[in-house]
Short mmCIF file of C-alpha atoms in Angstrom, two decimals:
data_model
loop_
_atom_site.label_atom_id
_atom_site.label_comp_id
_atom_site.label_asym_id
_atom_site.label_seq_id
_atom_site.Cartn_x
_atom_site.Cartn_y
_atom_site.Cartn_z
CA MET A 1 0.28 -0.18 -0.24
CA ILE A 2 1.46 3.25 -1.02
CA PRO A 3 1.36 5.93 1.87
CA TRP A 4 -0.32 8.67 -0.03
CA GLY A 5 -1.15 11.40 2.82
CA TYR A 6 1.90 12.48 3.51
CA THR A 7 4.74 10.51 1.57
CA VAL A 8 3.81 11.13 -1.80
CA PRO A 9 3.05 14.69 -1.36
CA ALA A 10 6.66 14.88 0.39
CA VAL A 11 7.89 12.77 -2.63
CA ALA A 12 6.30 15.44 -5.00
CA ALA A 13 7.68 18.20 -3.07
CA VAL A 14 11.06 17.32 -3.86
CA ALA A 15 11.13 16.57 -7.41
CA ALA A 16 9.41 19.86 -8.16
CA VAL A 17 11.77 21.87 -6.52
CA VAL A 18 14.38 20.14 -8.64
CA LEU A 19 12.59 20.16 -11.67
CA ALA A 20 11.90 23.68 -11.26
CA GLU A 21 15.77 24.54 -11.06
CA LEU A 22 17.00 22.43 -13.51
CA PHE A 23 14.01 23.36 -16.27
CA LEU A 24 12.75 26.46 -15.25
CA LEU A 25 14.53 28.79 -12.89
CA ARG A 26 18.19 27.60 -13.78
CA THR A 27 19.88 29.35 -10.82
CA GLY A 28 23.00 27.57 -10.59
CA LEU A 29 22.15 27.09 -6.79
CA PHE A 30 22.46 23.20 -6.61
CA ARG A 31 25.93 23.73 -7.72
CA ARG A 32 26.72 26.32 -5.07
CA PRO A 33 28.78 24.69 -1.99
CA ALA A 34 26.68 27.16 -0.04
CA TYR A 35 23.83 25.65 -0.82
CA TRP A 36 24.62 22.67 0.45
CA ILE A 37 26.36 23.98 3.45
CA THR A 38 23.27 25.38 4.12
CA ILE A 39 21.12 22.71 3.63
CA VAL A 40 23.53 20.88 6.16
CA ILE A 41 23.14 23.23 9.15
CA VAL A 42 19.09 23.29 8.39
CA THR A 43 19.37 19.51 8.95
CA ALA A 44 21.50 19.65 11.92
CA PHE A 45 19.21 21.79 13.60
CA GLN A 46 16.21 19.84 12.54
CA ILE A 47 17.05 16.85 14.27
CA PRO A 48 17.01 17.90 17.51
CA VAL A 49 13.92 19.66 16.97
CA ASP A 50 12.21 17.34 14.94
CA GLY A 51 13.51 14.27 17.13
CA TRP A 52 12.19 15.99 20.13
CA LEU A 53 8.54 16.55 18.24
CA THR A 54 8.33 13.36 16.94
CA LYS A 55 10.15 10.63 19.69
CA LEU A 56 8.00 7.24 19.83
CA SER A 57 8.48 7.44 23.46
CA ASP A 58 6.25 10.28 24.17
CA PRO A 59 5.32 11.83 20.74
CA ILE A 60 4.08 15.96 20.50
CA VAL A 61 3.17 15.28 16.54
CA ARG A 62 1.92 11.82 16.06
CA TYR A 63 1.41 10.67 12.22
CA ALA A 64 -1.05 8.43 11.61
CA PRO A 65 1.03 5.53 10.32
CA GLN A 66 -0.82 4.45 7.04
CA HIS A 67 0.13 7.90 5.89
CA ILE A 68 3.87 7.45 6.63
CA THR A 69 6.47 5.09 5.31
CA ASN A 70 7.45 4.33 8.70
CA TRP A 71 11.14 4.83 7.61
CA ARG A 72 12.55 6.77 10.95
CA VAL A 73 15.83 8.17 11.08
CA PRO A 74 17.91 9.84 14.19
CA TRP A 75 15.09 10.00 16.78
CA ASP A 76 12.50 8.64 15.18
CA ILE A 77 12.09 11.29 12.61
CA PRO A 78 10.08 10.01 9.76
CA VAL A 79 12.10 10.40 6.48
CA GLU A 80 9.36 12.67 4.96
CA ASP A 81 9.82 15.40 7.16
CA PHE A 82 13.56 15.73 6.09
CA LEU A 83 12.07 15.37 2.51
CA PHE A 84 9.52 18.60 3.07
CA GLY A 85 12.43 20.27 4.95
CA PHE A 86 14.42 20.34 1.76
CA ALA A 87 11.75 20.89 -0.29
CA LEU A 88 10.79 24.04 1.43
CA VAL A 89 14.20 25.24 2.13
CA THR A 90 15.28 25.15 -1.46
CA ALA A 91 12.03 26.81 -2.89
CA VAL A 92 12.62 29.91 -0.76
CA LEU A 93 16.26 29.72 -1.81
CA LEU A 94 15.27 29.45 -5.32
CA VAL A 95 12.53 32.31 -5.28
CA TRP A 96 14.96 34.13 -3.28
CA GLU A 97 17.81 34.12 -6.25
CA ARG A 98 15.33 34.62 -8.85
CA ALA A 99 14.18 37.52 -7.41
CA ASP A 100 17.68 39.00 -6.73
CA PRO A 101 18.12 42.49 -8.37
CA ARG A 102 21.54 41.95 -8.99
CA ARG A 103 20.80 38.74 -10.86
CA GLU A 104 19.46 41.08 -13.95
CA ARG A 105 21.93 43.25 -14.24
CA ALA A 106 24.42 40.65 -14.67
#
């Protein structure tokens, strides 16, 4: 059974931002080391916060098991949370890059 409720939108969000960059926006963001350092920093902060919120021993945020893959990485964090985090941060940075007025002058 495919977990439609949270997994499919998470994968679709990642696909959408990657395809938008590669075929529409073409900012070159994925080629910049600063972008990947940013992703590492965001993930480093996401792990303790998301881990505390989703820990199976006493969760604050609960997920319906039929809506996620139940693949959980450090501290019981659903893998879908990392996918959405990547998509959100990447989308914001892509829009920021595209809207930069210096880009038009270059």
